[in-house]
Amino acid sequence: LKSINVAIVGYGVVGNGVAEILVKEKDLLVKKSNLDINLKKVFTRNWNKKFKFPLPENIKAKSLNEILEDRDIDIVVELTGGVEFPYKLITDAILSGKHIVTANKALLAERGKDIFNLAEKYKIRIGFEGAVAGGIPVIRTLREGLVANRIEKIYGILNGTTNYILTEMTKYGKEFKEALKHAQKLGYAEADPTLDINGTDAGHKIAILASLSFGGFADFKDIYIEGIESVDKMDIDFGRELGYILKLLAIAKDNGNGVEIRVHPTFLPADHPLSKVDGVFNAVMIEGNNVGETMFYGKGAGSLPTASAVVSDIVDIGKSIALGVGREIEITSMNWEHKDLKLVKAPDFYTRYYIRFTVPDKVGVLAFISNIFAKYNISIAAVIQKEKLESKLAKNIVPLIILTHTASENEIQKALEEISRSNLVKAKPILIRVEDEENNLENK
Amino acid sequence: LKSINVAIVGYGVVGNGVAEILVKEKDLLVKKSNLDINLKKVFTRNWNKKFKFPLPENIKAKSLNEILEDRDIDIVVELTGGVEFPYKLITDAILSGKHIVTANKALLAERGKDIFNLAEKYKIRIGFEGAVAGGIPVIRTLREGLVANRIEKIYGILNGTTNYILTEMTKYGKEFKEALKHAQKLGYAEADPTLDINGTDAGHKIAILASLSFGGFADFKDIYIEGIESVDKMDIDFGRELGYILKLLAIAKDNGNGVEIRVHPTFLPADHPLSKVDGVFNAVMIEGNNVGETMFYGKGAGSLPTASAVVSDIVDIGKSIALGVGREIEITSMNWEHKDLKLVKAPDFYTRYYIRFTVPDKVGVLAFISNIFAKYNISIAAVIQKEKLESKLAKNIVPLIILTHTASENEIQKALEEISRSNLVKAKPILIRVEDEENNLENK
């Protein structure tokens, strides 16, 4: 039975969960891992708050140095927020020879390259199962379970806040603002929900999954990200008439010319398994060349689910240490291809489109729009001209919905710009991308 | 770059897939694992067949001893069938100091205790990711990803053949025999499908998952197993009217008095994620005390999906060897509680029941049945008396369907026996168990 000493930095929702599991499930972890995992120190900036899992005085650290300078501490668990502070902390901890477990997706997506390079140099392990999809062990699955596969595509519902809001809008006809307020009341959205609803959080997570899948670092600023702030309930309803459900989907695929990574509201076939992932649940669909289509589903956030993932990393690294391999342990950098990913940047991708125009109810409008679509090589799959919606729109103004076949984002943008320049179109067209079997989303 | 030498014994569907991946994806595996995995020898009893992935002459072994006596071979991959032959093979290989990878669920479920005890004694690793749910990395998930959880329940659709047949019966109204024939034509059912359709295969798999989850060996003969051979399309249709879909469900739960393991046709709520797992796909739902509800989904069989799992074990064990730990590697026995599981044997469990009686269409029948149910403390949730089905039943004979609340299997069996003894009931009652929120199947 080997002792492993752990320190936690940052004692918020997840930190409390990790401490709770390490203390309450100590015996279970001994039995399963043959490790005596000891929570030796915890640091947080303010000890004068009330905590869900209160700690004895002797493990409350007064300073970070108390942890960094403690030679008995094997693993530092970083559970703070932001990027700069944890970057400095992890760098210092690596230089102090401590292994790292983190659930910080922003840090890994934006500064992962520097961190993993440093860790590789110093033969330090970085565990980050908690950074993506909470309790679902998707990092381990990509790295180990599916090691014998070339990953072709990943589709993820990776943000519980936005999925909760979209579910409320879809199932109960709520408007965005109302659904957001409700989510905040239930603790599913933060007071400042910006990074969730604008898609940044999902972007961080898909950047990490793409790095692991395709073996190189993705430059975060080149990822196309669009949030759900301006989703109109009306489009959710029209989409449903066409057989689609709206999700904030994170996509990474190798399209031959490079890796396409994007996050945006996406219509999915109503009978697709991802369409059925509701509320705060997360799901990740992974397609590998040998395994085919797989899907992993569970709670994407929350104290104990995320802590379950963090503790799995502590055990994993603890086992390496215990096996007496010293520093000769497996290094876990994401870029196993030893390269940066070549990203396909927006608008250089192809998908299907749902477009809602707001147009006068008169002859010639559809002809005008479809001529421009033809000019840009955009093939129309379906058209719905709705009766006017009295409550919403002015007199004689109606929504015109076009569903396209797979087309170039580039050409779509040009076509919409040209259409918008005319006097015919009364409001900026609404564009929602569509993924279905036509553009190779597997549905069994 | 460390070389790992592998031998395969048994060159059927999965063996061909493993060889194909090891050869074709050699470079990928080098990049991802830093291992040079070398397929050194393959043994099969008959080399005069045509193989999907033909092998060069120099790796075709003429005898098992050629493999067992080759000191360069690090890992023996057992992909034969049955129990006795592979038991002998694996025992010999362990004694020759070779690590083992197997996809043989029958062997592990029926003789796992002996094999793991021997492996533990000789510090040999046994990889068996391919034994359960094909390409879905559920073994690794239970052992590592969810290590910080007490597993409370597992529900699995673990047999692709039966799931394909039930899907055909449900979606296209086929009768059992017709669906089976179709499955055989497509290669989804073997010429002798007995062990699939009678539930044995799913029983083997849930025994393995239960061992890993609850940390002890399950005595296979004490597991309650019922197959789908006598499922009548009529019940699938009636179930659907009540909001249920029929699946061959494998269940393992710790009910406080012991571990309940059973496999039987089961009605699940139509909106439950498991109800949507169709065709040859497998899915496993795992509930842990910290992570909550998780679900894992993918292809449960087939050459490359299963090979994907087998190769992931080869890589995992190969890494242990390469890290230079010699024999000091993690031992992977399933019984981390170092005990045998205390099983709750049938009929000592509780669930809900769908029961179809075949009765004369006359006054008093329902009163008779419901009196007996009351006597045995069985509470009725719903009753459907169907109009007579002219094509199926004799004149004035109708199906009477009762859905119970949660009740004791023991009492249900007694009640049915007492009812059957009367002259009123014309045929043996059909009993199908029901799992839904009432008896704690999570549905978000």
Coordinates of N, CA and C in Angstrom, one line a residue, chain A residues 169-345:
Chain A
M169 N -36.4 25.6 -24.2 CA -37.1 26.3 -25.4 C -37.8 25.3 -26.3
T170 N -37.2 24.1 -26.5 CA -37.8 23.1 -27.4 C -39.0 22.5 -26.7
K171 N -38.8 22.0 -25.5 CA -39.9 21.2 -24.9 C -41.0 22.1 -24.3
Y172 N -40.7 23.2 -23.8 CA -41.7 24.0 -23.1 C -42.0 25.3 -23.8
G173 N -41.4 25.5 -25.0 CA -41.7 26.7 -25.7 C -41.3 28.0 -25.1
K174 N -40.3 27.9 -24.2 CA -39.8 29.2 -23.6 C -39.0 30.0 -24.5
E175 N -39.0 31.3 -24.3 CA -38.0 32.2 -25.0 C -36.7 32.1 -24.4
F176 N -35.6 32.5 -25.1 CA -34.3 32.3 -24.6 C -34.1 33.0 -23.2
K177 N -34.5 34.2 -23.1 CA -34.3 34.9 -21.8 C -34.9 34.2 -20.6
E178 N -36.1 33.8 -20.8 CA -36.9 33.1 -19.8 C -36.2 31.8 -19.4
A179 N -35.7 31.1 -20.4 CA -35.1 29.8 -20.1 C -33.7 30.0 -19.4
L180 N -33.0 31.1 -19.8 CA -31.8 31.4 -19.1 C -32.0 31.7 -17.6
K181 N -33.0 32.6 -17.4 CA -33.3 32.9 -16.0 C -33.6 31.7 -15.2
H182 N -34.4 30.8 -15.7 CA -34.8 29.6 -15.1 C -33.5 28.7 -14.7
A183 N -32.6 28.7 -15.7 CA -31.4 27.9 -15.5 C -30.6 28.5 -14.4
Q184 N -30.6 29.9 -14.4 CA -29.8 30.5 -13.3 C -30.4 30.2 -11.9
K185 N -31.7 30.2 -11.9 CA -32.4 30.0 -10.6 C -32.0 28.6 -10.1
L186 N -31.9 27.6 -11.0 CA -31.6 26.2 -10.6 C -30.2 26.0 -10.5
G187 N -29.3 27.0 -10.7 CA -27.9 26.8 -10.5 C -27.3 26.1 -11.8
Y188 N -28.0 26.0 -12.9 CA -27.4 25.4 -14.1 C -26.7 26.5 -14.9
A189 N -26.9 27.8 -14.6 CA -26.2 28.8 -15.3 C -25.6 29.8 -14.3
E190 N -24.4 30.3 -14.6 CA -23.8 31.2 -13.6 C -24.4 32.6 -13.7
A191 N -24.1 33.4 -12.7 CA -24.6 34.8 -12.7 C -24.2 35.5 -14.0
D192 N -22.9 35.3 -14.4 CA -22.5 35.8 -15.7 C -22.3 34.6 -16.6
P193 N -23.3 34.3 -17.4 CA -23.2 33.0 -18.2 C -22.5 33.2 -19.5
T194 N -21.9 34.3 -19.7 CA -21.3 34.7 -21.1 C -20.6 33.5 -21.7
L195 N -19.6 33.0 -21.0 CA -18.7 32.0 -21.7 C -19.4 30.7 -22.0
D196 N -20.5 30.4 -21.3 CA -21.3 29.3 -21.7 C -22.2 29.6 -22.9
I197 N -23.0 30.6 -22.8 CA -24.0 30.8 -23.9 C -23.3 31.3 -25.2
N198 N -22.2 32.0 -25.1 CA -21.6 32.4 -26.4 C -20.7 31.3 -27.1
G199 N -20.7 30.1 -26.5 CA -20.1 28.9 -27.1 C -18.6 28.7 -26.7
T200 N -18.0 29.7 -26.0 CA -16.6 29.6 -25.7 C -16.3 28.3 -24.9
D201 N -17.1 28.0 -23.9 CA -16.8 26.8 -23.1 C -16.8 25.5 -24.0
A202 N -17.8 25.4 -24.8 CA -17.9 24.2 -25.7 C -16.7 24.3 -26.7
G203 N -16.3 25.4 -27.1 CA -15.1 25.6 -28.0 C -13.9 25.1 -27.3
H204 N -13.7 25.5 -26.0 CA -12.5 25.0 -25.3 C -12.5 23.4 -25.3
K205 N -13.7 22.9 -25.0 CA -13.7 21.4 -24.8 C -13.5 20.7 -26.2
I206 N -14.1 21.2 -27.2 CA -13.9 20.5 -28.5 C -12.4 20.7 -29.0
A207 N -11.8 21.8 -28.6 CA -10.4 22.0 -29.0 C -9.5 20.9 -28.3
I208 N -9.8 20.6 -27.1 CA -9.1 19.5 -26.4 C -9.3 18.2 -27.0
L209 N -10.6 17.9 -27.3 CA -10.9 16.6 -27.9 C -10.3 16.4 -29.3
A210 N -10.3 17.5 -30.0 CA -9.7 17.5 -31.4 C -8.2 17.3 -31.2
S211 N -7.5 17.9 -30.3 CA -6.1 17.7 -30.1 C -5.8 16.3 -29.9
L212 N -6.5 15.7 -28.9 CA -6.3 14.3 -28.6 C -6.6 13.4 -29.8
S213 N -7.6 13.7 -30.5 CA -8.1 12.8 -31.6 C -7.1 12.9 -32.7
F214 N -6.7 14.1 -33.1 CA -5.9 14.2 -34.3 C -4.4 14.4 -34.0
G215 N -4.1 14.4 -32.7 CA -2.7 14.3 -32.4 C -1.9 15.6 -32.5
G216 N -2.5 16.8 -32.5 CA -1.8 18.0 -32.5 C -2.5 19.1 -31.8
F217 N -1.9 20.2 -31.5 CA -2.6 21.3 -30.8 C -3.3 22.1 -31.8
A218 N -4.5 22.6 -31.4 CA -5.4 23.4 -32.3 C -5.2 24.8 -31.8
D219 N -5.0 25.8 -32.7 CA -4.9 27.2 -32.3 C -6.3 27.7 -32.0
F220 N -6.6 27.9 -30.7 CA -8.0 28.2 -30.3 C -8.6 29.3 -31.1
K221 N -7.9 30.3 -31.5 CA -8.5 31.5 -32.1 C -9.0 31.2 -33.5
D222 N -8.5 30.1 -34.1 CA -9.0 29.7 -35.4 C -10.2 28.8 -35.4
I223 N -10.8 28.5 -34.3 CA -12.0 27.7 -34.2 C -13.2 28.6 -34.4
Y224 N -14.1 28.1 -35.2 CA -15.3 28.9 -35.5 C -16.3 28.6 -34.4
I225 N -16.7 29.7 -33.7 CA -17.6 29.5 -32.5 C -18.8 30.5 -32.6
E226 N -20.0 30.0 -32.4 CA -21.2 30.8 -32.4 C -22.0 30.3 -31.3
G227 N -22.6 31.2 -30.5 CA -23.3 30.8 -29.3 C -24.8 30.8 -29.6
I228 N -25.6 30.7 -28.5 CA -27.0 30.5 -28.7 C -27.8 31.8 -28.3
E229 N -27.1 32.9 -28.0 CA -27.7 34.1 -27.5 C -28.8 34.6 -28.4
S230 N -28.7 34.4 -29.7 CA -29.7 35.0 -30.6 C -30.7 34.0 -31.2
V231 N -30.7 32.8 -30.5 CA -31.6 31.8 -31.1 C -33.1 32.2 -30.8
D232 N -33.9 32.1 -31.8 CA -35.3 32.5 -31.7 C -36.1 31.2 -31.6
K233 N -37.0 31.2 -30.6 CA -37.9 30.1 -30.5 C -38.6 29.7 -31.8
M234 N -38.9 30.7 -32.6 CA -39.6 30.5 -33.9 C -38.8 29.5 -34.7
D235 N -37.5 29.6 -34.8 CA -36.7 28.7 -35.6 C -36.7 27.3 -35.0
I236 N -36.7 27.2 -33.7 CA -36.8 25.9 -33.1 C -38.1 25.2 -33.6
D237 N -39.1 26.0 -33.6 CA -40.4 25.4 -34.0 C -40.4 25.0 -35.5
F238 N -39.9 25.9 -36.4 CA -39.9 25.6 -37.8 C -39.0 24.4 -38.1
G239 N -37.9 24.4 -37.4 CA -36.9 23.3 -37.5 C -37.6 22.0 -37.2
R240 N -38.4 22.0 -36.2 CA -39.1 20.8 -35.8 C -40.1 20.3 -36.9
E241 N -40.7 21.3 -37.5 CA -41.6 20.9 -38.6 C -40.8 20.2 -39.7
L242 N -39.6 20.5 -39.9 CA -38.7 19.9 -40.9 C -38.1 18.6 -40.3
G243 N -38.4 18.3 -39.1 CA -37.8 17.0 -38.5 C -36.5 17.2 -37.8
Y244 N -36.2 18.4 -37.3 CA -34.9 18.6 -36.7 C -35.1 19.2 -35.3
I245 N -34.1 18.9 -34.5 CA -34.0 19.4 -33.1 C -32.7 20.3 -33.0
L246 N -32.8 21.4 -32.3 CA -31.7 22.4 -32.2 C -30.8 22.1 -31.0
K247 N -29.5 21.9 -31.3 CA -28.5 21.7 -30.2 C -27.3 22.6 -30.4
L248 N -26.6 23.0 -29.4 CA -25.3 23.6 -29.6 C -24.3 22.5 -29.7
L249 N -23.9 22.3 -31.0 CA -23.1 21.2 -31.3 C -21.6 21.6 -31.5
A250 N -20.8 20.8 -30.9 CA -19.3 21.0 -31.2 C -18.9 19.9 -32.1
I251 N -18.2 20.3 -33.2 CA -17.9 19.4 -34.2 C -16.4 19.4 -34.5
A252 N -15.7 18.3 -34.6 CA -14.4 18.2 -35.1 C -14.3 17.1 -36.1
K253 N -13.8 17.4 -37.3 CA -13.6 16.3 -38.2 C -12.4 16.6 -39.1
D254 N -11.8 15.5 -39.5 CA -10.7 15.6 -40.5 C -11.3 15.4 -41.8
N255 N -11.3 16.5 -42.6 CA -12.0 16.4 -43.9 C -11.0 16.2 -45.1
G256 N -9.8 15.8 -44.7 CA -8.8 15.4 -45.8 C -7.9 16.6 -46.0
N257 N -8.4 17.8 -46.0 CA -7.6 19.0 -46.2 C -7.1 19.6 -44.9
G258 N -7.6 19.1 -43.8 CA -7.3 19.6 -42.5 C -8.4 19.3 -41.5
V259 N -8.3 19.8 -40.3 CA -9.3 19.5 -39.3 C -10.2 20.7 -39.2
E260 N -11.5 20.4 -39.2 CA -12.5 21.4 -39.2 C -13.1 21.3 -37.7
I261 N -13.0 22.5 -37.0 CA -13.5 22.5 -35.7 C -14.4 23.6 -35.6
R262 N -15.7 23.4 -35.2 CA -16.6 24.4 -35.1 C -17.7 24.1 -34.0
V263 N -18.2 25.2 -33.5 CA -19.3 25.1 -32.5 C -20.4 26.1 -32.9
H264 N -21.6 25.6 -33.0 CA -22.6 26.5 -33.4 C -24.0 25.9 -33.2
P265 N -25.1 26.6 -33.0 CA -26.4 26.0 -33.0 C -26.6 25.2 -34.2
T266 N -27.1 23.9 -34.1 CA -27.1 23.0 -35.2 C -28.4 22.2 -35.1
F267 N -29.1 22.1 -36.3 CA -30.2 21.2 -36.4 C -29.8 19.8 -36.6
L268 N -30.3 18.9 -35.8 CA -30.0 17.5 -35.9 C -31.3 16.7 -36.2
P269 N -31.2 15.6 -36.9 CA -32.4 14.8 -37.1 C -33.1 14.5 -35.7
A270 N -34.4 14.6 -35.7 CA -35.1 14.4 -34.4 C -34.8 13.0 -33.8
D271 N -34.6 12.0 -34.7 CA -34.4 10.6 -34.2 C -33.0 10.3 -34.0
H272 N -32.1 11.2 -34.1 CA -30.7 11.0 -33.8 C -30.4 10.9 -32.3
P273 N -29.6 10.0 -31.9 CA -29.3 9.9 -30.4 C -28.9 11.2 -29.8
L274 N -28.2 12.0 -30.4 CA -27.8 13.3 -29.8 C -29.0 14.2 -29.6
S275 N -30.0 14.1 -30.4 CA -31.2 15.0 -30.3 C -31.9 14.6 -29.0
K276 N -31.6 13.5 -28.4 CA -32.4 13.0 -27.2 C -31.6 13.3 -26.0
V277 N -30.5 14.0 -26.1 CA -29.7 14.3 -24.9 C -30.3 15.6 -24.4
D278 N -31.0 15.6 -23.3 CA -31.7 16.7 -22.8 C -31.1 17.3 -21.5
G279 N -31.5 18.5 -21.2 CA -31.1 19.2 -20.0 C -29.7 19.3 -19.8
V280 N -29.2 19.1 -18.6 CA -27.8 19.4 -18.3 C -26.9 18.2 -18.7
F281 N -27.4 17.2 -19.3 CA -26.6 16.1 -19.8 C -25.7 16.5 -20.9
N282 N -24.5 15.8 -21.0 CA -23.6 15.9 -22.1 C -23.5 14.6 -22.8
A283 N -23.1 14.7 -24.1 CA -22.9 13.4 -24.8 C -21.8 13.7 -25.9
V284 N -21.0 12.7 -26.1 CA -20.0 12.8 -27.2 C -20.1 11.6 -28.1
M285 N -20.2 11.9 -29.4 CA -20.3 10.8 -30.4 C -18.9 10.8 -31.1
I286 N -18.3 9.6 -31.1 CA -17.0 9.5 -31.7 C -17.0 8.5 -32.8
E287 N -16.5 8.8 -33.9 CA -16.5 7.8 -35.0 C -15.0 7.4 -35.3
G288 N -14.7 6.2 -35.2 CA -13.3 5.7 -35.4 C -13.3 4.8 -36.6
N289 N -12.2 4.7 -37.3 CA -12.2 3.9 -38.6 C -12.5 2.4 -38.3
N290 N -12.1 1.9 -37.1 CA -12.3 0.5 -36.8 C -13.5 0.3 -35.9
V291 N -13.7 1.1 -34.9 CA -14.8 0.8 -34.0 C -16.2 1.3 -34.6
G292 N -16.2 2.2 -35.6 CA -17.4 2.7 -36.1 C -17.9 3.8 -35.2
E293 N -19.2 3.9 -35.0 CA -19.9 4.9 -34.2 C -20.0 4.5 -32.8
T294 N -19.6 5.4 -31.9 CA -19.8 5.2 -30.4 C -20.3 6.4 -29.8
M295 N -21.0 6.3 -28.7 CA -21.5 7.5 -28.0 C -21.4 7.3 -26.5
F296 N -21.1 8.4 -25.9 CA -20.9 8.4 -24.4 C -21.7 9.5 -23.8
Y297 N -22.4 9.2 -22.7 CA -23.4 10.1 -22.2 C -23.4 10.2 -20.7
G298 N -23.6 11.3 -20.2 CA -23.6 11.4 -18.7 C -23.7 12.9 -18.3
K299 N -23.5 13.1 -17.0 CA -23.6 14.5 -16.5 C -22.3 15.2 -16.8
G300 N -22.5 16.3 -17.5 CA -21.3 17.1 -18.0 C -20.7 18.1 -17.0
A301 N -21.4 18.2 -15.8 CA -20.9 19.2 -14.9 C -21.4 18.8 -13.5
G302 N -21.1 19.7 -12.5 CA -21.6 19.4 -11.2 C -20.5 18.9 -10.3
S303 N -20.6 19.1 -9.0 CA -19.6 18.8 -8.1 C -19.1 17.4 -8.1
L304 N -19.9 16.4 -7.8 CA -19.5 15.0 -7.7 C -19.2 14.4 -9.1
P305 N -20.0 14.6 -10.1 CA -19.6 14.0 -11.4 C -18.2 14.5 -11.9
T306 N -18.0 15.8 -11.8 CA -16.6 16.2 -12.3 C -15.6 15.7 -11.3
A307 N -15.9 15.7 -10.0 CA -14.9 15.2 -9.0 C -14.6 13.7 -9.3
S308 N -15.6 13.0 -9.7 CA -15.4 11.6 -10.1 C -14.3 11.4 -11.2
A309 N -14.3 12.3 -12.1 CA -13.3 12.3 -13.2 C -11.9 12.8 -12.7
V310 N -11.9 13.8 -11.8 CA -10.7 14.3 -11.3 C -10.0 13.2 -10.4
V311 N -10.8 12.5 -9.6 CA -10.2 11.5 -8.8 C -9.7 10.3 -9.6
S312 N -10.4 10.1 -10.7 CA -9.9 9.0 -11.6 C -8.5 9.3 -12.1
D313 N -8.2 10.6 -12.4 CA -6.9 11.0 -12.8 C -5.9 10.9 -11.6
I314 N -6.3 11.2 -10.4 CA -5.4 11.1 -9.3 C -5.0 9.6 -9.1
V315 N -6.0 8.7 -9.2 CA -5.7 7.3 -9.1 C -4.7 6.8 -10.2
D316 N -5.0 7.3 -11.4 CA -4.2 6.8 -12.5 C -2.7 7.3 -12.3
I317 N -2.6 8.5 -12.0 CA -1.2 9.0 -11.8 C -0.6 8.4 -10.6
G318 N -1.4 8.3 -9.5 CA -0.9 7.6 -8.3 C -0.4 6.2 -8.6
K319 N -1.1 5.5 -9.4 CA -0.7 4.1 -9.7 C 0.7 4.1 -10.4
S320 N 0.9 5.1 -11.3 CA 2.2 5.2 -12.0 C 3.3 5.4 -11.0
I321 N 3.0 6.3 -10.1 CA 4.0 6.7 -9.1 C 4.3 5.4 -8.2
A322 N 3.2 4.7 -7.8 CA 3.4 3.6 -6.9 C 4.1 2.4 -7.6
L323 N 4.0 2.3 -8.9 CA 4.6 1.2 -9.5 C 6.1 1.3 -9.5
G324 N 6.6 2.4 -8.9 CA 8.0 2.6 -8.7 C 8.8 2.9 -10.0
V325 N 8.0 3.5 -10.9 CA 8.7 3.8 -12.2 C 9.4 5.1 -12.1
G326 N 9.4 5.7 -10.9 CA 10.0 7.0 -10.7 C 9.5 7.9 -11.8
R327 N 10.4 8.6 -12.5 CA 10.0 9.5 -13.5 C 9.7 8.8 -14.9
E328 N 10.0 7.5 -14.9 CA 9.8 6.9 -16.2 C 8.3 6.5 -16.4
I329 N 7.5 7.5 -16.3 CA 6.1 7.1 -16.5 C 5.6 7.6 -17.8
E330 N 4.4 7.1 -18.2 CA 3.9 7.5 -19.5 C 3.6 9.0 -19.5
I331 N 4.0 9.6 -20.6 CA 3.8 11.1 -20.7 C 2.5 11.2 -21.5
T332 N 1.7 12.2 -21.2 CA 0.4 12.2 -21.7 C 0.1 13.4 -22.6
S333 N 1.1 13.9 -23.2 CA 0.9 15.1 -24.1 C -0.2 14.7 -25.1
M334 N -0.9 15.8 -25.5 CA -2.0 15.5 -26.5 C -1.5 15.4 -27.9
N335 N -0.3 15.9 -28.2 CA 0.1 16.0 -29.6 C 1.0 14.8 -30.0
W336 N 0.4 13.7 -30.0 CA 1.1 12.5 -30.4 C 1.6 12.5 -31.8
E337 N 1.1 13.3 -32.6 CA 1.7 13.5 -34.0 C 2.8 14.5 -34.0
H338 N 3.1 15.1 -32.8 CA 4.2 16.1 -32.7 C 4.1 17.2 -33.8
K339 N 2.9 17.8 -33.8 CA 2.7 18.8 -34.8 C 1.6 19.7 -34.3
D340 N 1.4 20.8 -34.9 CA 0.2 21.6 -34.7 C -0.9 21.1 -35.7
L341 N -2.1 21.2 -35.3 CA -3.2 20.8 -36.3 C -3.3 21.8 -37.4
K342 N -3.5 21.3 -38.6 CA -3.8 22.2 -39.7 C -5.3 22.4 -39.7
L343 N -5.8 23.6 -39.3 CA -7.2 23.8 -39.2 C -7.8 24.3 -40.5
V344 N -9.0 23.8 -40.8 CA -9.7 24.4 -41.9 C -10.5 25.5 -41.3
K345 N -10.2 26.8 -41.7 CA -10.9 27.9 -41.0 C -12.2 28.2 -41.7

